[in-house]
Amino acid sequence: MDLHWHRRDLRVTDNRALAACDDALPAFVFDETVLEHASPPRVAFMLDALESLREEYRGRGGDLLVQRGDPSSAIPDLAAEFDADRVVWNHDYSGLARERDEAVRAALDDRGIDHEAFHDAVLHEPGSILTNDGDPYSVFTYFGRKWLDREKPDTVSAPESVSNPGESGEIPALSDLGFEEPEGSIPEAGTAAAENRLEEFCDGPIHRYEDDRDFPSKGCTSRLSTDLKFGTVGIRRVYEATENAKTEAESEEEGDSVEEFQSQLAWREFYTQVLYYHPNVVTENYKTYDGGIEWRTDEEGLRAWKDGETGYPIVDAGMRQLREESYMHNRLRMIVASFLTKDLLTDWREGYDWFRERLVDHDTGNDNGGWQWAASTGTDAQPYFRIFNPMTQGERYDPDAEYIREYVPELRGVDPETIHSWDELDEQERPDVEYPAPIVEHAARREAAISTFERARGS
């Protein structure tokens, strides 16, 4: 019998470490160190996913062992208690996760317990796609081309046998772990819910993805980011479904649209590789500026940004969606990040920390990569002189202000033309609604941001 240690792979099917077990005894340990970096939305989703996982195991005649403590002692103790032949798990790639896993390996070695780890959360593990000189890529384009050309691994089956440990332990409530209920809603968790989202996306929206993905009111994103974060669906299963969707495409354009979505999966793995080789990017700029960036300290501006009260409608809509749904459309993530780092010249780490606290799908590699891209401090980042105009972005990607008016109810009775010219209106011209004037002038802040980055470069 093998002890399978679940972490970010909360599913039974298409789980490489679990599939390698002849007879699996599954376990999950609530790690206090990991919980210190968690947040209410993510923990709430995880608990729901664990309940769903337990039910699936019970339906197969087994159960999920649940404990709370330090994995470096809990995992060896469980392996010894149940006389496991070995312990298996799937790799995680952040610096914190790798330190934890190394401590567990050392503890298992000390007690003479065999162990094996598998690459499961990515299609191509870090180090498998490198430059011709053998170095990790720092530019996505070349990484992405190789990623798309590589043969992808097949899905794997569920284990044939699952053990029932008897007394399996209770899955705690959110409050038991020291968390309050999340302010925003949480998507349904578990593999069945993930499969429903995947099927719904591949039945239609994926064939419009290339054209519609940047328009938040069109609902043309997969909403699978939380499932991939927690592993309630396997990445091989997702890729398989997209390949099936490609064969069902009715035109070259629809096929290209599927490949555009697949390239987003490649971005995910690109940022995973960046994090793997440069774990310090969580707190440090990937790209150094000799003069240092003179970030502003603007508590009022930061608070207005968090509350969705900047007076820039598309920015505020994105921040309010985050508050209501613990989620934000990807185009909006770029817009609000640009506004914080360029219009407010606030350190990207403030935004990253807020997203980490509020997003149910927060993923260290993806979110850090996105924030450093917007801040012009990351690998393959947005050039510092290309700064999103929030009004232009709103007019281009939400022309009828459908998204804006959904999340900014003060503007529901205001016509799109007025909304998209909000920054140009004086007090007398604005409708009598409880919505603020812009807190900064974009044109002036754009010039200030460029000057700041040029000083940092020593230009």
Tab-separated table of C-alpha atoms in Angstrom:
chain	number	residue	atom	x	y	z
A	1	MET	CA	0.000	0.000	0.000
A	2	ASP	CA	1.190	3.515	-0.849
A	3	LEU	CA	0.370	6.670	1.093
A	4	HIS	CA	-0.620	9.423	-1.341
A	5	TRP	CA	-0.094	12.928	0.038
A	6	HIS	CA	-2.603	15.318	-1.560
A	7	ARG	CA	-1.731	19.006	-1.902
A	8	ARG	CA	-2.664	20.877	-5.111
A	9	ASP	CA	-4.156	17.768	-6.731
A	10	LEU	CA	-7.577	17.444	-5.122
A	11	ARG	CA	-8.965	14.824	-7.504
A	12	VAL	CA	-8.908	11.076	-8.063
A	13	THR	CA	-8.711	10.890	-11.864
A	14	ASP	CA	-5.796	12.080	-14.014
A	15	ASN	CA	-3.553	12.284	-10.946
A	16	ARG	CA	-0.096	10.958	-11.775
A	17	ALA	CA	1.145	10.181	-8.269
A	18	LEU	CA	-2.148	8.591	-7.294
A	19	ALA	CA	-2.259	6.550	-10.499
A	20	ALA	CA	1.168	5.138	-9.641
A	21	CYS	CA	-0.249	3.486	-6.503
A	22	ASP	CA	-1.234	-0.174	-6.538
A	23	ASP	CA	-3.331	0.370	-3.433
A	24	ALA	CA	-3.685	4.008	-2.404
A	25	LEU	CA	-4.208	5.432	1.057
A	26	PRO	CA	-4.913	9.145	0.413
A	27	ALA	CA	-4.075	11.822	2.989
A	28	PHE	CA	-4.208	15.589	3.357
A	29	VAL	CA	-2.375	17.610	6.003
A	30	PHE	CA	-3.358	21.153	6.960
A	31	ASP	CA	0.063	22.784	7.090
A	32	GLU	CA	0.200	25.813	9.428
A	33	THR	CA	3.050	27.387	7.442
A	34	VAL	CA	1.071	27.201	4.211
A	35	LEU	CA	-2.063	28.503	5.951
A	36	GLU	CA	-0.131	31.610	6.993
A	37	HIS	CA	0.001	32.537	3.293
A	38	ALA	CA	-3.624	31.585	2.586
A	39	SER	CA	-6.803	33.663	2.497
A	40	PRO	CA	-10.532	33.134	3.144
A	41	PRO	CA	-11.620	32.625	-0.487
A	42	ARG	CA	-8.950	30.042	-1.250
A	43	VAL	CA	-9.330	28.151	2.005
A	44	ALA	CA	-13.125	28.101	1.602
A	45	PHE	CA	-12.797	26.613	-1.893
A	46	MET	CA	-10.176	24.132	-0.699
A	47	LEU	CA	-12.406	22.900	2.133
A	48	ASP	CA	-15.292	22.384	-0.274
A	49	ALA	CA	-12.953	20.562	-2.664
A	50	LEU	CA	-11.745	18.307	0.159
A	51	GLU	CA	-15.340	17.429	1.099
A	52	SER	CA	-16.013	16.530	-2.530
A	53	LEU	CA	-12.787	14.503	-2.715
A	54	ARG	CA	-13.674	12.602	0.449
A	55	GLU	CA	-17.104	11.727	-0.943
A	56	GLU	CA	-15.520	10.412	-4.115
A	57	TYR	CA	-13.132	8.207	-2.141
A	58	ARG	CA	-15.962	6.922	0.013
A	59	GLY	CA	-17.905	6.085	-3.132
A	60	ARG	CA	-14.950	3.909	-4.108
A	61	GLY	CA	-14.846	2.129	-0.750
A	62	GLY	CA	-12.000	4.214	0.675
A	63	ASP	CA	-11.626	7.441	2.589
A	64	LEU	CA	-9.432	10.506	2.883
A	65	LEU	CA	-7.155	10.776	5.905
A	66	VAL	CA	-7.138	14.330	7.284
A	67	GLN	CA	-4.661	15.741	9.793
A	68	ARG	CA	-3.366	19.126	10.896
A	69	GLY	CA	0.288	19.807	11.669
A	70	ASP	CA	3.785	19.870	10.242
A	71	PRO	CA	3.955	17.539	7.198
A	72	SER	CA	7.572	16.649	7.985
A	73	SER	CA	6.330	14.817	11.056
A	74	ALA	CA	2.709	14.032	10.106
A	75	ILE	CA	3.501	12.288	6.813
A	76	PRO	CA	6.207	9.945	8.185
A	77	ASP	CA	3.980	9.182	11.185
A	78	LEU	CA	1.046	8.255	8.942
A	79	ALA	CA	3.282	6.129	6.714
A	80	ALA	CA	4.568	4.258	9.762
A	81	GLU	CA	1.130	3.905	11.375
A	82	PHE	CA	-0.373	2.293	8.284
A	83	ASP	CA	2.784	0.410	7.293
A	84	ALA	CA	2.916	2.083	3.878
A	85	ASP	CA	5.409	0.725	1.367
A	86	ARG	CA	6.181	4.266	0.210
A	87	VAL	CA	4.860	7.826	0.169
A	88	VAL	CA	4.004	9.507	-3.129
A	89	TRP	CA	3.033	13.068	-4.026
A	90	ASN	CA	3.018	15.513	-6.910
A	91	HIS	CA	5.544	18.313	-7.264
A	92	ASP	CA	4.765	21.894	-6.339
A	93	TYR	CA	7.085	24.588	-7.655
A	94	SER	CA	7.113	27.606	-5.332
A	95	GLY	CA	10.040	28.200	-3.017
A	96	LEU	CA	7.906	27.605	0.082
A	97	ALA	CA	6.526	24.343	-1.304
A	98	ARG	CA	9.941	23.058	-2.292
A	99	GLU	CA	11.327	23.780	1.179
A	100	ARG	CA	8.400	21.892	2.727
A	101	ASP	CA	8.864	18.927	0.391
A	102	GLU	CA	12.575	18.736	1.050
A	103	ALA	CA	11.892	18.619	4.797
A	104	VAL	CA	9.443	15.743	4.267
A	105	ARG	CA	11.948	13.880	2.088
A	106	ALA	CA	14.634	14.226	4.747
A	107	ALA	CA	12.268	13.016	7.482
A	108	LEU	CA	11.213	10.001	5.416
A	109	ASP	CA	14.844	9.167	4.641
A	110	ASP	CA	15.684	9.320	8.347
A	111	ARG	CA	13.022	6.716	9.027
A	112	GLY	CA	13.879	4.526	6.043
A	113	ILE	CA	10.572	5.103	4.236
A	114	ASP	CA	10.606	5.091	0.438
A	115	HIS	CA	9.132	8.066	-1.406
A	116	GLU	CA	8.607	9.323	-4.944
A	117	ALA	CA	7.370	12.606	-6.420
A	118	PHE	CA	5.746	13.126	-9.823
A	119	HIS	CA	5.273	16.055	-12.192
A	120	ASP	CA	1.529	16.489	-12.438
A	121	ALA	CA	0.436	20.151	-12.343
A	122	VAL	CA	2.087	21.040	-15.664
A	123	LEU	CA	2.302	19.386	-19.058
A	124	HIS	CA	6.029	20.152	-19.354
A	125	GLU	CA	7.907	20.389	-16.082
A	126	PRO	CA	10.439	23.139	-15.348
A	127	GLY	CA	13.730	22.444	-17.104
A	128	SER	CA	12.221	20.442	-19.947
A	129	ILE	CA	11.938	23.470	-22.257
A	130	LEU	CA	15.180	25.428	-22.358
A	131	THR	CA	17.105	27.649	-24.755
A	132	ASN	CA	19.635	26.105	-27.119
A	133	ASP	CA	22.281	27.044	-24.524
A	134	GLY	CA	20.426	25.109	-21.838
A	135	ASP	CA	19.123	28.141	-19.948
A	136	PRO	CA	15.550	28.874	-18.826
A	137	TYR	CA	13.656	31.170	-21.166
A	138	SER	CA	13.033	34.764	-20.140
A	139	VAL	CA	10.932	35.543	-23.247
A	140	PHE	CA	7.622	33.770	-23.672
A	141	THR	CA	7.463	33.746	-27.485
A	142	TYR	CA	10.260	31.200	-27.906
A	143	PHE	CA	9.163	29.147	-24.904
A	144	GLY	CA	5.586	29.126	-26.205
A	145	ARG	CA	6.577	27.874	-29.649
A	146	LYS	CA	8.456	24.924	-28.203
A	147	TRP	CA	5.670	24.247	-25.708
A	148	LEU	CA	3.028	24.086	-28.451
A	149	ASP	CA	5.190	21.802	-30.597
A	150	ARG	CA	5.937	19.287	-27.841
A	151	GLU	CA	3.906	16.104	-27.635
A	152	LYS	CA	1.634	16.233	-24.608
A	153	PRO	CA	1.294	13.403	-22.083
A	154	ASP	CA	-1.946	11.440	-21.958
A	155	THR	CA	-4.393	11.464	-19.081
A	156	VAL	CA	-3.969	8.758	-16.449
A	157	SER	CA	-6.574	6.555	-14.794
A	158	ALA	CA	-7.719	6.492	-11.193
A	159	PRO	CA	-6.031	3.907	-8.932
A	160	GLU	CA	-7.614	0.449	-9.017
A	161	SER	CA	-7.817	0.200	-5.248
A	162	VAL	CA	-8.302	2.779	-2.490
A	163	SER	CA	-7.848	1.922	1.177
A	164	ASN	CA	-10.140	2.851	4.029
A	165	PRO	CA	-8.120	3.827	7.102
A	166	GLY	CA	-11.068	3.579	9.462
A	167	GLU	CA	-10.826	6.686	11.644
A	168	SER	CA	-10.022	9.326	9.032
A	169	GLY	CA	-10.312	12.660	10.863
A	170	GLU	CA	-12.681	15.585	10.396
A	171	ILE	CA	-12.356	18.242	7.723
A	172	PRO	CA	-12.326	21.474	9.770
A	173	ALA	CA	-14.600	24.451	9.302
A	174	LEU	CA	-13.202	27.727	7.991
A	175	SER	CA	-13.355	29.269	11.475
A	176	ASP	CA	-11.466	26.304	12.946
A	177	LEU	CA	-8.502	27.313	10.793
A	178	GLY	CA	-8.710	30.953	11.888
A	179	PHE	CA	-10.408	32.397	8.791
A	180	GLU	CA	-13.548	34.481	8.417
A	181	GLU	CA	-16.107	33.845	5.725
A	182	PRO	CA	-14.962	35.369	2.418
A	183	GLU	CA	-16.662	38.580	1.348
A	184	GLY	CA	-17.035	37.425	-2.243
A	185	SER	CA	-18.793	34.373	-3.634
A	186	ILE	CA	-16.907	31.111	-4.196
A	187	PRO	CA	-17.375	28.808	-7.209
A	188	GLU	CA	-18.624	25.285	-6.709
A	189	ALA	CA	-15.663	23.038	-5.917
A	190	GLY	CA	-14.805	19.475	-6.848
A	191	THR	CA	-14.019	17.482	-9.956
A	192	ALA	CA	-17.638	17.241	-11.130
A	193	ALA	CA	-17.995	21.030	-11.047
A	194	ALA	CA	-14.643	21.445	-12.816
A	195	GLU	CA	-15.666	18.988	-15.529
A	196	ASN	CA	-18.911	20.910	-16.024
A	197	ARG	CA	-16.987	24.156	-16.498
A	198	LEU	CA	-14.571	22.484	-18.904
A	199	GLU	CA	-17.365	20.903	-20.943
A	200	GLU	CA	-19.367	24.123	-21.109
A	201	PHE	CA	-16.315	26.083	-22.280
A	202	CYS	CA	-15.287	23.547	-24.924
A	203	ASP	CA	-18.834	23.234	-26.245
A	204	GLY	CA	-18.775	26.743	-27.679
A	205	PRO	CA	-16.898	29.638	-26.061
A	206	ILE	CA	-13.464	28.173	-26.842
A	207	HIS	CA	-14.241	28.552	-30.560
A	208	ARG	CA	-14.767	32.300	-30.008
A	209	TYR	CA	-11.950	32.702	-27.513
A	210	GLU	CA	-9.458	34.520	-29.734
A	211	ASP	CA	-11.950	37.211	-30.713
A	212	ASP	CA	-13.942	37.562	-27.497
A	213	ARG	CA	-11.654	36.752	-24.570
A	214	ASP	CA	-10.757	40.405	-23.896
A	215	PHE	CA	-14.396	41.525	-23.650
A	216	PRO	CA	-15.574	40.800	-20.112
A	217	SER	CA	-19.297	41.076	-20.899
A	218	LYS	CA	-19.062	38.280	-23.500
A	219	GLY	CA	-18.322	35.545	-20.948
A	220	CYS	CA	-15.759	33.852	-23.155
A	221	THR	CA	-13.232	32.677	-20.568
A	222	SER	CA	-13.003	29.157	-19.179
A	223	ARG	CA	-13.234	29.998	-15.445
A	224	LEU	CA	-10.943	27.000	-14.885
A	225	SER	CA	-8.178	28.942	-13.134
A	226	THR	CA	-9.327	27.926	-9.640
A	227	ASP	CA	-9.631	24.290	-10.696
A	228	LEU	CA	-6.108	24.309	-12.105
A	229	LYS	CA	-4.813	26.067	-8.982
A	230	PHE	CA	-6.195	23.377	-6.664
A	231	GLY	CA	-6.021	20.500	-9.101
A	232	THR	CA	-9.709	19.637	-9.036
A	233	VAL	CA	-9.151	18.913	-12.724
A	234	GLY	CA	-5.952	17.599	-14.305
A	235	ILE	CA	-4.035	19.682	-16.824
A	236	ARG	CA	-3.809	16.671	-19.158
A	237	ARG	CA	-7.593	16.362	-19.055
A	238	VAL	CA	-7.952	20.054	-19.904
A	239	TYR	CA	-5.550	19.796	-22.823
A	240	GLU	CA	-7.286	16.647	-24.078
A	241	ALA	CA	-10.622	18.485	-24.056
A	242	THR	CA	-9.146	21.400	-26.006
A	243	GLU	CA	-7.721	19.025	-28.599
A	244	ASN	CA	-11.166	17.459	-28.977
A	245	ALA	CA	-12.603	20.959	-29.397
A	246	LYS	CA	-10.050	21.631	-32.130
A	247	THR	CA	-11.194	18.587	-34.087
A	248	GLU	CA	-14.776	19.845	-33.785
A	249	ALA	CA	-13.904	23.341	-35.045
A	250	GLU	CA	-15.981	24.265	-38.074
A	251	SER	CA	-13.483	26.721	-39.532
A	252	GLU	CA	-9.801	27.572	-39.497
A	253	GLU	CA	-10.647	30.570	-37.328
A	254	GLU	CA	-12.283	28.371	-34.715
A	255	GLY	CA	-9.252	26.085	-34.690
A	256	ASP	CA	-6.965	29.078	-34.257
A	257	SER	CA	-9.118	30.191	-31.365
A	258	VAL	CA	-8.569	26.861	-29.601
A	259	GLU	CA	-4.805	27.233	-30.082
A	260	GLU	CA	-4.991	30.728	-28.583
A	261	PHE	CA	-6.486	29.240	-25.439
A	262	GLN	CA	-3.806	26.551	-25.414
A	263	SER	CA	-1.189	29.292	-25.559
A	264	GLN	CA	-2.641	30.613	-22.289
A	265	LEU	CA	-1.889	27.231	-20.750
A	266	ALA	CA	1.658	27.707	-22.042
A	267	TRP	CA	1.842	31.120	-20.329
A	268	ARG	CA	0.855	29.410	-17.099
A	269	GLU	CA	3.764	26.992	-17.435
A	270	PHE	CA	6.154	29.746	-18.510
A	271	TYR	CA	5.476	31.618	-15.272
A	272	THR	CA	5.783	28.361	-13.329
A	273	GLN	CA	9.278	27.938	-14.779
A	274	VAL	CA	10.184	31.548	-13.940
A	275	LEU	CA	9.099	30.942	-10.337
A	276	TYR	CA	10.983	27.638	-10.194
A	277	TYR	CA	14.288	29.131	-11.287
A	278	HIS	CA	13.802	32.527	-9.611
A	279	PRO	CA	11.824	31.964	-6.389
A	280	ASN	CA	12.815	35.426	-5.155
A	281	VAL	CA	10.448	37.044	-7.708
A	282	VAL	CA	7.665	36.695	-5.135
A	283	THR	CA	9.137	39.666	-3.262
A	284	GLU	CA	11.755	41.121	-5.643
A	285	ASN	CA	11.760	42.635	-9.127
A	286	TYR	CA	12.810	40.158	-11.800
A	287	LYS	CA	14.245	43.025	-13.840
A	288	THR	CA	16.604	45.281	-11.941
A	289	TYR	CA	16.782	49.041	-12.405
A	290	ASP	CA	20.142	50.500	-11.432
A	291	GLY	CA	18.633	53.652	-10.004
A	292	GLY	CA	15.758	51.924	-8.237
A	293	ILE	CA	12.105	52.732	-8.882
A	294	GLU	CA	10.732	55.616	-6.829
A	295	TRP	CA	7.380	54.137	-5.902
A	296	ARG	CA	4.910	56.544	-4.298
A	297	THR	CA	3.312	56.060	-0.896
A	298	ASP	CA	-0.302	57.046	-1.461
A	299	GLU	CA	-2.534	55.428	1.137
A	300	GLU	CA	-5.647	57.274	-0.027
A	301	GLY	CA	-5.051	56.287	-3.648
A	302	LEU	CA	-4.388	52.674	-2.672
A	303	ARG	CA	-7.567	52.575	-0.609
A	304	ALA	CA	-9.611	54.063	-3.469
A	305	TRP	CA	-8.156	51.427	-5.806
A	306	LYS	CA	-9.007	48.581	-3.429
A	307	ASP	CA	-12.532	49.884	-2.892
A	308	GLY	CA	-13.256	50.530	-6.576
A	309	GLU	CA	-13.590	54.281	-6.004
A	310	THR	CA	-10.945	55.706	-8.359
A	311	GLY	CA	-13.372	57.516	-10.663
A	312	TYR	CA	-12.170	55.442	-13.595
A	313	PRO	CA	-15.195	53.240	-14.371
A	314	ILE	CA	-13.457	50.219	-15.909
A	315	VAL	CA	-10.907	50.101	-13.088
A	316	ASP	CA	-13.598	50.312	-10.440
A	317	ALA	CA	-15.727	47.656	-12.150
A	318	GLY	CA	-12.801	45.234	-12.045
A	319	MET	CA	-12.045	45.898	-8.392
A	320	ARG	CA	-15.697	45.488	-7.447
A	321	GLN	CA	-15.966	42.225	-9.360
A	322	LEU	CA	-13.017	41.038	-7.286
A	323	ARG	CA	-14.833	42.002	-4.089
A	324	GLU	CA	-18.129	40.375	-5.130
A	325	GLU	CA	-16.873	37.206	-6.807
A	326	SER	CA	-13.344	36.612	-5.479
A	327	TYR	CA	-12.435	36.655	-9.161
A	328	MET	CA	-11.595	39.146	-11.913
A	329	HIS	CA	-11.624	38.876	-15.698
A	330	ASN	CA	-8.085	38.669	-17.093
A	331	ARG	CA	-8.256	41.846	-19.204
A	332	LEU	CA	-9.379	43.698	-16.093
A	333	ARG	CA	-6.461	42.273	-14.129
A	334	MET	CA	-4.118	43.942	-16.602
A	335	ILE	CA	-6.039	47.222	-16.535
A	336	VAL	CA	-6.226	47.547	-12.746
A	337	ALA	CA	-2.586	46.489	-12.348
A	338	SER	CA	-1.460	49.092	-14.855
A	339	PHE	CA	-3.507	51.752	-13.082
A	340	LEU	CA	-1.989	50.940	-9.694
A	341	THR	CA	1.613	50.709	-10.844
A	342	LYS	CA	1.647	53.479	-13.457
A	343	ASP	CA	-1.165	55.964	-12.718
A	344	LEU	CA	-0.710	55.722	-8.948
A	345	LEU	CA	2.965	54.689	-9.145
A	346	THR	CA	2.346	52.279	-6.276
A	347	ASP	CA	4.648	49.314	-5.760
A	348	TRP	CA	3.322	46.209	-7.541
A	349	ARG	CA	3.768	44.233	-4.311
A	350	GLU	CA	0.829	46.120	-2.791
A	351	GLY	CA	-1.396	44.941	-5.632
A	352	TYR	CA	-0.002	41.420	-5.597
A	353	ASP	CA	-0.704	41.135	-1.861
A	354	TRP	CA	-4.265	42.382	-2.335
A	355	PHE	CA	-4.903	39.872	-5.112
A	356	ARG	CA	-3.385	37.120	-2.967
A	357	GLU	CA	-5.842	38.018	-0.214
A	358	ARG	CA	-8.900	38.337	-2.435
A	359	LEU	CA	-8.588	35.978	-5.427
A	360	VAL	CA	-9.947	32.469	-5.103
A	361	ASP	CA	-7.692	31.421	-8.011
A	362	HIS	CA	-4.506	33.090	-6.757
A	363	ASP	CA	-1.530	31.203	-8.144
A	364	THR	CA	1.919	32.395	-7.098
A	365	GLY	CA	3.583	32.037	-10.495
A	366	ASN	CA	0.721	33.394	-12.592
A	367	ASP	CA	-0.177	36.310	-10.355
A	368	ASN	CA	3.399	37.345	-9.754
A	369	GLY	CA	4.131	37.129	-13.464
A	370	GLY	CA	1.081	39.221	-14.271
A	371	TRP	CA	1.856	41.912	-11.729
A	372	GLN	CA	5.497	42.207	-12.720
A	373	TRP	CA	4.448	42.316	-16.390
A	374	ALA	CA	2.170	45.270	-15.692
A	375	ALA	CA	4.792	46.989	-13.539
A	376	SER	CA	7.488	46.605	-16.242
A	377	THR	CA	9.693	44.811	-13.717
A	378	GLY	CA	9.177	41.209	-14.846
A	379	THR	CA	10.401	38.833	-17.480
A	380	ASP	CA	9.058	39.666	-20.937
A	381	ALA	CA	7.232	42.581	-19.320
A	382	GLN	CA	5.205	45.437	-20.748
A	383	PRO	CA	7.696	48.218	-21.721
A	384	TYR	CA	7.553	51.003	-19.137
A	385	PHE	CA	6.549	53.585	-21.757
A	386	ARG	CA	3.491	51.593	-22.906
A	387	ILE	CA	0.894	52.544	-20.344
A	388	PHE	CA	-2.763	51.592	-20.525
A	389	ASN	CA	-5.155	54.505	-20.753
A	390	PRO	CA	-8.014	53.282	-18.527
A	391	MET	CA	-10.640	55.282	-20.420
A	392	THR	CA	-9.507	53.931	-23.794
A	393	GLN	CA	-9.399	50.409	-22.377
A	394	GLY	CA	-12.955	50.759	-21.104
A	395	GLU	CA	-14.277	52.070	-24.401
A	396	ARG	CA	-12.443	49.417	-26.428
A	397	TYR	CA	-13.272	46.337	-24.364
A	398	ASP	CA	-16.617	47.355	-22.862
A	399	PRO	CA	-18.049	49.666	-25.536
A	400	ASP	CA	-21.645	49.448	-24.336
A	401	ALA	CA	-20.538	49.697	-20.687
A	402	GLU	CA	-22.339	46.423	-19.906
A	403	TYR	CA	-19.599	45.166	-17.626
A	404	ILE	CA	-19.100	48.551	-15.991
A	405	ARG	CA	-22.784	49.006	-15.225
A	406	GLU	CA	-23.057	45.463	-13.864
A	407	TYR	CA	-20.455	46.093	-11.169
A	408	VAL	CA	-20.784	49.866	-10.683
A	409	PRO	CA	-24.496	50.245	-9.968
A	410	GLU	CA	-24.194	54.039	-9.553
A	411	LEU	CA	-23.683	54.237	-13.318
A	412	ARG	CA	-26.522	51.957	-14.425
A	413	GLY	CA	-28.665	54.867	-15.555
A	414	VAL	CA	-25.808	56.628	-17.342
A	415	ASP	CA	-25.266	56.249	-21.090
A	416	PRO	CA	-22.034	54.594	-22.350
A	417	GLU	CA	-20.774	57.762	-24.044
A	418	THR	CA	-20.872	59.648	-20.751
A	419	ILE	CA	-19.254	56.769	-18.877
A	420	HIS	CA	-16.407	56.552	-21.383
A	421	SER	CA	-15.754	60.301	-21.169
A	422	TRP	CA	-16.067	60.516	-17.379
A	423	ASP	CA	-12.558	61.894	-16.968
A	424	GLU	CA	-13.277	64.758	-19.399
A	425	LEU	CA	-16.426	66.012	-17.687
A	426	ASP	CA	-16.421	68.780	-15.143
A	427	GLU	CA	-18.612	68.758	-12.054
A	428	GLN	CA	-21.516	70.488	-13.810
A	429	GLU	CA	-21.441	68.090	-16.759
A	430	ARG	CA	-21.478	64.879	-14.725
A	431	PRO	CA	-24.837	63.282	-13.937
A	432	ASP	CA	-26.058	63.606	-10.375
A	433	VAL	CA	-24.938	60.149	-9.221
A	434	GLU	CA	-22.958	58.931	-6.229
A	435	TYR	CA	-19.838	58.129	-8.214
A	436	PRO	CA	-16.530	59.982	-7.733
A	437	ALA	CA	-14.530	62.161	-10.089
A	438	PRO	CA	-11.176	60.658	-11.168
A	439	ILE	CA	-8.686	60.725	-8.301
A	440	VAL	CA	-5.762	61.450	-10.683
A	441	GLU	CA	-5.309	62.854	-14.172
A	442	HIS	CA	-4.164	60.001	-16.380
A	443	ALA	CA	-2.134	62.083	-18.887
A	444	ALA	CA	-0.116	63.758	-16.143
A	445	ARG	CA	0.448	60.494	-14.283
A	446	ARG	CA	1.523	58.784	-17.489
A	447	GLU	CA	4.287	61.342	-18.003
A	448	ALA	CA	5.297	61.084	-14.356
A	449	ALA	CA	5.528	57.292	-14.609
A	450	ILE	CA	7.694	57.432	-17.721
A	451	SER	CA	10.000	59.951	-16.055
A	452	THR	CA	10.228	57.771	-12.951
A	453	PHE	CA	11.219	54.691	-14.928
A	454	GLU	CA	13.708	56.641	-17.040
A	455	ARG	CA	15.406	57.868	-13.870
A	456	ALA	CA	15.439	54.318	-12.575
A	457	ARG	CA	17.132	53.190	-15.810
A	458	GLY	CA	19.652	56.002	-15.545
A	459	SER	CA	18.413	57.548	-18.821
